[in-house]
CSV table of C-alpha atoms in Angstrom, one decimal:
chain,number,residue,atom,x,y,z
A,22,UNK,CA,15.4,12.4,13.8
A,23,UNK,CA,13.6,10.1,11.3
A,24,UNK,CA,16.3,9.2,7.9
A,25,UNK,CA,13.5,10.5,5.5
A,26,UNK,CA,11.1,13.9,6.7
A,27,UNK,CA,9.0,15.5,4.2
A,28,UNK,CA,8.0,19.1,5.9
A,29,UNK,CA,4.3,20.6,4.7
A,30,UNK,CA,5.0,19.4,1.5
A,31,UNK,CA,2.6,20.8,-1.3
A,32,UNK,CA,2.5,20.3,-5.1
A,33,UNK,CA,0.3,22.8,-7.6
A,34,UNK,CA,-0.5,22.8,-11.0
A,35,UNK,CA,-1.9,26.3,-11.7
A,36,UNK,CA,-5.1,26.1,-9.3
A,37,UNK,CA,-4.7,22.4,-8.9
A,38,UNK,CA,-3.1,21.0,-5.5
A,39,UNK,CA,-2.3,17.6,-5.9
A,40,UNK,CA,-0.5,17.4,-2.6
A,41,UNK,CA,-1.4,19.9,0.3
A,42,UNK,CA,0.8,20.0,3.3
A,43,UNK,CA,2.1,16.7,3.7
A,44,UNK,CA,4.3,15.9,6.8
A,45,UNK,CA,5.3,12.5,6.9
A,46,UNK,CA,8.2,10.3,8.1
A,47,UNK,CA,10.1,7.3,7.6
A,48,UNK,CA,13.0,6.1,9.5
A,49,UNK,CA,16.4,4.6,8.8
A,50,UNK,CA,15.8,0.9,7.4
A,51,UNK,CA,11.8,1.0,7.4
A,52,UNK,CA,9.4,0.0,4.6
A,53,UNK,CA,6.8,3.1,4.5
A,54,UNK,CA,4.1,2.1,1.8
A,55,UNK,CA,1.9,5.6,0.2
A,56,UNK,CA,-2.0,4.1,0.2
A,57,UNK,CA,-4.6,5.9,-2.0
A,58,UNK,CA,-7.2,5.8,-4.5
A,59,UNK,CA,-5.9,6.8,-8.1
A,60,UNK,CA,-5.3,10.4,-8.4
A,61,UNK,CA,-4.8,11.3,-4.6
A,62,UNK,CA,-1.5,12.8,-5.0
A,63,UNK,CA,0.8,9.5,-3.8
A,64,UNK,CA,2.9,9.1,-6.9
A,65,UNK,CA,3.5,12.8,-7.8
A,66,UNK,CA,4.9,12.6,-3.9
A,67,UNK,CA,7.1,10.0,-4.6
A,68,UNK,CA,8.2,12.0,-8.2
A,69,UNK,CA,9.0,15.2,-5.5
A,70,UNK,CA,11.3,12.9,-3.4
A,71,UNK,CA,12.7,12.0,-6.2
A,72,UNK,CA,13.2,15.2,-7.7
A,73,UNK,CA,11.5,14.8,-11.2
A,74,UNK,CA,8.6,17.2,-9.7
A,75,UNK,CA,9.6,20.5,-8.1
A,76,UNK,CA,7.7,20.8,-4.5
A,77,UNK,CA,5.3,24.1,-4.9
A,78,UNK,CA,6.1,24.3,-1.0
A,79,UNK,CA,7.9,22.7,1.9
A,80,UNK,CA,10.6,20.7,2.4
A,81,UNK,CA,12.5,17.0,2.1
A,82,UNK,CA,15.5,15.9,4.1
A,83,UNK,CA,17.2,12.8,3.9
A,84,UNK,CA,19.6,11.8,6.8
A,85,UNK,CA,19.2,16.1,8.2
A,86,UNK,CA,20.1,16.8,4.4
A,87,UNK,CA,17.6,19.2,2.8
A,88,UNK,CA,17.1,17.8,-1.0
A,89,UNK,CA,13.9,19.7,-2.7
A,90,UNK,CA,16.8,21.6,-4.7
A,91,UNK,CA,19.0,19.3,-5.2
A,92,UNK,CA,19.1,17.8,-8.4
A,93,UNK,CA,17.9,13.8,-9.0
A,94,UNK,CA,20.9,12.3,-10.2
A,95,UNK,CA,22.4,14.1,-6.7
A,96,UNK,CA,20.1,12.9,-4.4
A,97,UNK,CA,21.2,8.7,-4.6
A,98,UNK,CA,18.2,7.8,-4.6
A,99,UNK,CA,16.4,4.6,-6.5
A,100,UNK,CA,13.1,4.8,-8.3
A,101,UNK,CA,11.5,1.7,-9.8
A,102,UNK,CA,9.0,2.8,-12.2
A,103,UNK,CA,5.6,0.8,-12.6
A,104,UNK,CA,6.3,0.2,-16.1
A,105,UNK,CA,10.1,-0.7,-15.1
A,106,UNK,CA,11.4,2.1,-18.1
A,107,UNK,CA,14.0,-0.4,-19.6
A,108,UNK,CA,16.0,0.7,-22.6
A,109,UNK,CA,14.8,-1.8,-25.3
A,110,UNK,CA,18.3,-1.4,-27.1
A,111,UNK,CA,20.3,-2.4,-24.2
A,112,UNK,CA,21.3,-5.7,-22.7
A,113,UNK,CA,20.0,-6.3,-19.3
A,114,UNK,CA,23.7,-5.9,-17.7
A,115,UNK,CA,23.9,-2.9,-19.8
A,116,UNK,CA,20.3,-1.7,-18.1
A,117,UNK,CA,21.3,-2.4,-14.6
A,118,UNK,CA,24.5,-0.7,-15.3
A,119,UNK,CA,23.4,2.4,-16.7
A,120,UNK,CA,22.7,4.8,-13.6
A,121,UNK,CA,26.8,3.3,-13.2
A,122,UNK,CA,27.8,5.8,-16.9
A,123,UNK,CA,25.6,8.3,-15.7
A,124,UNK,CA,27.8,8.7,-12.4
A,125,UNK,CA,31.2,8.2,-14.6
A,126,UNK,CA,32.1,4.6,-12.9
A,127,UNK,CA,34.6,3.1,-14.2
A,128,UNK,CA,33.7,0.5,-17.7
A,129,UNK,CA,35.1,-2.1,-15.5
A,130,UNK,CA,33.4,-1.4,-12.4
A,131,UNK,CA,30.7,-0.8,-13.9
A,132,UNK,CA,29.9,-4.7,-14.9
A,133,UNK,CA,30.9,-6.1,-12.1
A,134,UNK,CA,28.7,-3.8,-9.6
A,135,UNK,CA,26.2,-4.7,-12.4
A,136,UNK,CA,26.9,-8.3,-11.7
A,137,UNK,CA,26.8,-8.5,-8.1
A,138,UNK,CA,23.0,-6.3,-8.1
A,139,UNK,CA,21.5,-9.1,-10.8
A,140,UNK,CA,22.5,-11.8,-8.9
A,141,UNK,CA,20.9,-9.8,-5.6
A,142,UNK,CA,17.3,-10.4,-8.0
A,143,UNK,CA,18.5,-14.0,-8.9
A,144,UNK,CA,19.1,-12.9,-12.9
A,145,UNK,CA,23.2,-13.4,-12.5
A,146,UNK,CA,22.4,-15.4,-15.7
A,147,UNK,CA,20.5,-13.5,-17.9
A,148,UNK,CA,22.9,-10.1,-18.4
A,149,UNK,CA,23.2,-11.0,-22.0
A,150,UNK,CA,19.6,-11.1,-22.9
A,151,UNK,CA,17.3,-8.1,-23.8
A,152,UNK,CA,14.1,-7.1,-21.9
A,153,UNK,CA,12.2,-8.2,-24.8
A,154,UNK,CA,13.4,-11.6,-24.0
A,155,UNK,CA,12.9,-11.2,-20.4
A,156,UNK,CA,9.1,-12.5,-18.5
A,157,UNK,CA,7.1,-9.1,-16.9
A,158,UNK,CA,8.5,-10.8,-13.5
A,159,UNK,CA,12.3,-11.0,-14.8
A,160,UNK,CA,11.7,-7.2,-16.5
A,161,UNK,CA,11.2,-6.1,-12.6
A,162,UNK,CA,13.9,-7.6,-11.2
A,163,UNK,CA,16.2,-6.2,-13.6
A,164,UNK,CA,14.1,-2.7,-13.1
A,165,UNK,CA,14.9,-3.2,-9.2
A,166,UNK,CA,18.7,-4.1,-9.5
A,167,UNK,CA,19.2,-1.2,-11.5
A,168,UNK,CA,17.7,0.9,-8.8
A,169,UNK,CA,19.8,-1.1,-6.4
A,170,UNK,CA,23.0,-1.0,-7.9
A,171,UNK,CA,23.6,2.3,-7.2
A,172,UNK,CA,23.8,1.9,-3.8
A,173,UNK,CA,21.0,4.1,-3.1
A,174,UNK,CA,20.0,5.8,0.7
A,175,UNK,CA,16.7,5.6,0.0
A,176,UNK,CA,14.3,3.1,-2.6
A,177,UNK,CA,11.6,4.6,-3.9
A,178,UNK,CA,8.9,2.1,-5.9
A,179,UNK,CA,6.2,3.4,-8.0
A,180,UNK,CA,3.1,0.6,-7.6
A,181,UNK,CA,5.9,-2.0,-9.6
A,182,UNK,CA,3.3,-4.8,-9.2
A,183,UNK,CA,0.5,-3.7,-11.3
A,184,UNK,CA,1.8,-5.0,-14.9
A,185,UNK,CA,1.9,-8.5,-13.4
A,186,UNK,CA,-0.5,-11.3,-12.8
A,187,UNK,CA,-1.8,-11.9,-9.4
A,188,UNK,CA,0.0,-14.6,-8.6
A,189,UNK,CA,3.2,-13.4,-9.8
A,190,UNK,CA,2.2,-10.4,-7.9
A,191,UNK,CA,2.1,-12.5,-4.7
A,192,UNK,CA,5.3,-13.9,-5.4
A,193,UNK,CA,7.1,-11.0,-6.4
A,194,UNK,CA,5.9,-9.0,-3.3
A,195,UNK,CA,7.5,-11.5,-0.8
A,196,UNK,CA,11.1,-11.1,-2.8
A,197,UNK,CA,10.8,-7.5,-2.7
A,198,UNK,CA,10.2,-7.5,1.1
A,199,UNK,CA,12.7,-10.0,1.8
A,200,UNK,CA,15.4,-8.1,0.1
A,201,UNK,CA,14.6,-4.9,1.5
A,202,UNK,CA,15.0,-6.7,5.2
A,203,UNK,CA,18.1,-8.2,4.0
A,204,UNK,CA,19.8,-4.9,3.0
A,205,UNK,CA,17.9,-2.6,5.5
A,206,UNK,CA,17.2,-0.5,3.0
A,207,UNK,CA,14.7,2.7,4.1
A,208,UNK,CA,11.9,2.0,1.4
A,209,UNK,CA,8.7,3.9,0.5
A,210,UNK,CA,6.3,2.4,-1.7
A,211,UNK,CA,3.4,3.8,-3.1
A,212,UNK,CA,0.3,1.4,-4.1
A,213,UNK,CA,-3.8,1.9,-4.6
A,214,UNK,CA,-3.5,-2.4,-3.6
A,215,UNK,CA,-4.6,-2.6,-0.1
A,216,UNK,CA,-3.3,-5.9,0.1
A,217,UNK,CA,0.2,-5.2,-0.9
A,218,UNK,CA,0.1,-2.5,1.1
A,219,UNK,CA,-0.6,-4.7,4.1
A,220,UNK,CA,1.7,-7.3,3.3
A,221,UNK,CA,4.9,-5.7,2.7
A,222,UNK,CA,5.0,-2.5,5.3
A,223,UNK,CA,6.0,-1.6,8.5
A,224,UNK,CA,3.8,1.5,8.1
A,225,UNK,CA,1.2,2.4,6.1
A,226,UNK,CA,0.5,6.3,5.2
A,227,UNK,CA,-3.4,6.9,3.7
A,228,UNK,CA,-3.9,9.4,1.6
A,229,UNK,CA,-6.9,10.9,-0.2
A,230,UNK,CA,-7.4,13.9,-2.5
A,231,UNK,CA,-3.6,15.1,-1.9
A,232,UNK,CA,-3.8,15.1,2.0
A,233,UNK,CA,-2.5,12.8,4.5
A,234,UNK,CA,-5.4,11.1,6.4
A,235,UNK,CA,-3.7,9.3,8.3
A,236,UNK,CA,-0.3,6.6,9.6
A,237,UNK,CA,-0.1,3.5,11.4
A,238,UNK,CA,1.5,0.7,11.5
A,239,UNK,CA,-1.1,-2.3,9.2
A,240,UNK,CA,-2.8,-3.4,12.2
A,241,UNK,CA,-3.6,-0.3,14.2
A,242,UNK,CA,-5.4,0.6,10.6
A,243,UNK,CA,-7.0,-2.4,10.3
A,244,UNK,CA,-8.1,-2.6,13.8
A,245,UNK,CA,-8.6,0.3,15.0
A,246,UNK,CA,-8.9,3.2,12.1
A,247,UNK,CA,-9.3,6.6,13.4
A,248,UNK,CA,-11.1,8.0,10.3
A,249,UNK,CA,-13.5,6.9,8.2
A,250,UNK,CA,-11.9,7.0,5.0
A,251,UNK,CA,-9.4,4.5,6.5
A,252,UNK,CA,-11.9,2.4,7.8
A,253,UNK,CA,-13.7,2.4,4.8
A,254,UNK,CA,-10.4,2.5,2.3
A,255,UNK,CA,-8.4,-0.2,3.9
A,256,UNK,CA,-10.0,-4.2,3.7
A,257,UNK,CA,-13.6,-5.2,3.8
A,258,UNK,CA,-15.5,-2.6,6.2
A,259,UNK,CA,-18.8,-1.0,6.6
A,260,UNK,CA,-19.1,2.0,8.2
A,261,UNK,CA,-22.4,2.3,9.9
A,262,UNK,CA,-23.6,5.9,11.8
A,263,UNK,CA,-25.7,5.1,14.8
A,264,UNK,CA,-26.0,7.0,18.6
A,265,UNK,CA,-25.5,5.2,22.3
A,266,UNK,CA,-28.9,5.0,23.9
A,267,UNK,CA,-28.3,3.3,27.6
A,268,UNK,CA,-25.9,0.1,27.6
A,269,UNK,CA,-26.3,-0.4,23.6
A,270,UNK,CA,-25.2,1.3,20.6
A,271,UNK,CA,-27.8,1.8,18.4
A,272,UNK,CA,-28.1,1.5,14.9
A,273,UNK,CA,-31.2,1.7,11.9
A,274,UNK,CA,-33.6,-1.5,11.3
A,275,UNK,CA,-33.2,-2.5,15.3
A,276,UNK,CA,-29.4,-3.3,14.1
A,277,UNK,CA,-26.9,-2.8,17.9
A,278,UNK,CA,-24.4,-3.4,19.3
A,279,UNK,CA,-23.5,-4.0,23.2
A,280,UNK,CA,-21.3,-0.7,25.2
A,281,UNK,CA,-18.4,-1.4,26.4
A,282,UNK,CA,-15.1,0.0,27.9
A,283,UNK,CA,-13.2,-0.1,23.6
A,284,UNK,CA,-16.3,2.6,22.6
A,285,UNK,CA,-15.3,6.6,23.2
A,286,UNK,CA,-18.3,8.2,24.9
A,287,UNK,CA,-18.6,10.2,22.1
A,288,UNK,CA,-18.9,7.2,19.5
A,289,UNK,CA,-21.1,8.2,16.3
A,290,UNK,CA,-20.1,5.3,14.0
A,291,UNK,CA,-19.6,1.8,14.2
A,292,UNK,CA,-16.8,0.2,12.0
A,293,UNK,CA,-18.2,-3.7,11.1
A,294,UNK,CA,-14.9,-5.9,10.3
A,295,UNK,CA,-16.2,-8.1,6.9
A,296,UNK,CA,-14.3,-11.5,7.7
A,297,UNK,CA,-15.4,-11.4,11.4
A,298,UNK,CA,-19.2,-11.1,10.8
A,299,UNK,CA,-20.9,-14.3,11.0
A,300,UNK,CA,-23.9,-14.9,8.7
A,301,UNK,CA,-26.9,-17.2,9.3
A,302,UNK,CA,-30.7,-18.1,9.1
A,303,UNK,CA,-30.9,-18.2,12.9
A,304,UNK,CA,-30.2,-15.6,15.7
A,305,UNK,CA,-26.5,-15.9,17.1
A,306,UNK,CA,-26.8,-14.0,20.4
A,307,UNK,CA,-23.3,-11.7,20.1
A,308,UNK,CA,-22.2,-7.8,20.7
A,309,UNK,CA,-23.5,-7.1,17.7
A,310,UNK,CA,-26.7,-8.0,16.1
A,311,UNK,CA,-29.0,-7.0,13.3
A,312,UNK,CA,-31.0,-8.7,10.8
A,313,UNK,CA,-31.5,-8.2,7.2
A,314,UNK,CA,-31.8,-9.7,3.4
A,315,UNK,CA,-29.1,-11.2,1.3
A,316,UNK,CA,-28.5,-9.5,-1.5
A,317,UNK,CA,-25.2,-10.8,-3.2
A,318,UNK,CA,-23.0,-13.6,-3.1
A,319,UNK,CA,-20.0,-14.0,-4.9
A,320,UNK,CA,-18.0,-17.1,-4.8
A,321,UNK,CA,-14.6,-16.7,-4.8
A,322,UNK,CA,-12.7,-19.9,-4.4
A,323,UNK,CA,-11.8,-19.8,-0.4
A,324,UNK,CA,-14.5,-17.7,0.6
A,325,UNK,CA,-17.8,-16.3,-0.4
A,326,UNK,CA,-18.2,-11.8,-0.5
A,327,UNK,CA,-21.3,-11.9,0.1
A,328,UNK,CA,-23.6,-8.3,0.3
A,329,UNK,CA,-26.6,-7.7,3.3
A,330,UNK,CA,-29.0,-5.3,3.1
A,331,UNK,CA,-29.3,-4.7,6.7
A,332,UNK,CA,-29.1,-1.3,9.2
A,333,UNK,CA,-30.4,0.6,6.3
A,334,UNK,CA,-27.3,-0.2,4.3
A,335,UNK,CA,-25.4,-2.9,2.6
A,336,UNK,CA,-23.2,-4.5,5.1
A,337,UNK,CA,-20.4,-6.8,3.7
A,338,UNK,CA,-19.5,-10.2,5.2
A,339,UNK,CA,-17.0,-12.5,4.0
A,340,UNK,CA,-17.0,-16.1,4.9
A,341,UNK,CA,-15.4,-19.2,4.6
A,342,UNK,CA,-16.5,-21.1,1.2
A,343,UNK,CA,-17.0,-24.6,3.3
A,344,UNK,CA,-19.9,-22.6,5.1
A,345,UNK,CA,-23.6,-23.3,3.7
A,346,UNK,CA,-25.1,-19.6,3.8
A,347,UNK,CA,-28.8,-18.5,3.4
A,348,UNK,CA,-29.8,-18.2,-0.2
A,349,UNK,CA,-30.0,-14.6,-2.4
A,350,UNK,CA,-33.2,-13.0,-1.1
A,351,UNK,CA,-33.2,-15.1,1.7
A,352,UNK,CA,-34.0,-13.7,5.6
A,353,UNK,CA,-30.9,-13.6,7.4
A,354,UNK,CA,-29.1,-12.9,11.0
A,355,UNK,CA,-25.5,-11.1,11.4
A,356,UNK,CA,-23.8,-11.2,14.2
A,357,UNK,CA,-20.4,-10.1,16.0
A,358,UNK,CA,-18.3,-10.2,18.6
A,359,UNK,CA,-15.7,-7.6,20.3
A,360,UNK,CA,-13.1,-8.2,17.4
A,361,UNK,CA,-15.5,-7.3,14.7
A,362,UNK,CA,-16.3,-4.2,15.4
A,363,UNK,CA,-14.5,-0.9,15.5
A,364,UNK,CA,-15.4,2.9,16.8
A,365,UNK,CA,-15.0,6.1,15.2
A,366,UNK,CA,-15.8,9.7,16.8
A,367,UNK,CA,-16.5,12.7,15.4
């Protein structure tokens, strides 16, 4: 039995379902990261865990414990908001502490359990100041120790990385992680960032207008999606429908791509991996092949994004910024081999 089980779970607004029938699992210790475009019903899942948004219909069970009626400050549960909700008028001991008054812990208790969670985020010296004195980085380690001080079942974090720069971002996403292997802590995190997402799970749940499309662990998504939306939604791919025709795959423009034993008979798109494309003026003999036009190229530090019109589509490649690359407008050849490309069926 998984720690966390959410059982058809559905929100509605009126005629609006934000979430239809989601079933989805976490187990005991694991970091579960909720993937989505904006507005595909991830966050008002997390609210239902959480039990700031009644389900419409279904179920949540922590530990074999059914919670969808059990009221939020009853569940133990820890929610990091993305805009970390600190009390302006309260130190940051006093912040950390205050889920502590709400559960009637002792004054004295309550300071030292305070204490012990901001030294867990490495602020043990900064309980006397105010958020307004505190950096966005500092504000969400105090807005995670007080979600942590309550010595919470499960962690629930609401994109937290957003309000900060990219690389405090970076930085901030490795201490999360790190802690939440320390303490074995069953987390789910909910992010549009495919790269956080990535980074930080042990599983990855997609999601797209309110329904689940699909869970894996980051590298059976990456490499081997089993819907298009995934493919698509998750790092630099092209999606490209084509038929088999013999021993090839075929695809517009005289674009293919050599059969073999990783294609399903009944293959009708190819998936085209961005950073394992290789670009150039000359033919590259390889499984896959096609040729085309360059159409953008945008430098971006360690490697180049660069757009090809090719295969009656815009296929993206990204390469290493040390490569010299055909010029905008420019003729060019792309090529791949077994690692680059991906199958999906309908």
């Amino acid at each position: 039995m998984a720690f966390l089980e959410l059982d058809a779970l559905s929100a509605r607004y009126g005629k609006n379902t934000v979430v239809a029938n989601l079933s989805l699992a976490a187990e005991k210790g694991e970091f579960l990261s909720i993937l989505g475009p904006s507005g595909c019903g991830k966050t008002t899942t997390l609210r239902m865990i959480a039990g700031f948004v009644a389900p419409s219909a279904g179920a949540i069970r922590v530990a074999g414990r059914a919670i969808q009626d059990v009221a939020p400050h009853q569940r133990n549960i820890g929610y990091v908001f993305q805009n970390y909700a600190l009390f302006p008028h309260l130190t940051v001991r006093e912040n950390v502490a205050f889920g502590l008054r709400m559960r009637h812990v002792a004054k004295a208790a309550q300071g030292e359990r305070a204490d012990k969670a901001l030294d867990l985020v490495g602020l043990g010296h900064l309980g006397d100041r105010y958020p307004a004195q505190l950096s966005g980085g500092q504000q969400q380690r105090v807005a995670l120790a007080r979600a942590l001080v309550i010595e919470p079942d499960l962690l629930l974090l609401d994109e937290p990385l957003s309000n900060l720069d990219a690389a405090l971002r970076g930085q901030m996403r490795s201490e999360i992680r790190a802690l939440q292997r320390r303490l074995q802590i069953t987390t789910v995190f909910v992010t549009h960032d495919q790269a956080e997402a990535l980074a930080m799970s042990d599983r990855i749940a997609v999601m797209d207008h309110g329904r689940l499309v699909e869970a894996a662990t980051p590298q059976a998504l990456c490499d081997a999606p089993n819907h298009g939306f995934t493919a698509e939604f998750l790092g630099a791919r092209t999606v490209v429908a084509g038929a088999r025709a013999g021993g090839i795959f075929a695809l517009p423009e005289g674009a293919r791509c050599a059969v073999g034993a990783d294609m399903p008979d009944n293959a009708t798109r190819i998936v085209l991996r961005a950073a394992r494309l290789h670009l150039s003026e000359g033919l590259r003999p390889a499984r896959f092949m096609a040729s085309g036009t360059v159409r953008d190229v945008a430098y971006l530090g360690d490697f180049y994004d660069v757009a090809v019109a090719a295969a009656n589509t815009t296929i993206r490649v990204i390469r290493p910024s040390s490569e010299t690359l055909p010029a905008v407008g420019a003729a060019c050849f792309l090529s791949g081999d077994d690692d680059a490309v991906a199958w999906l069926a309908d």
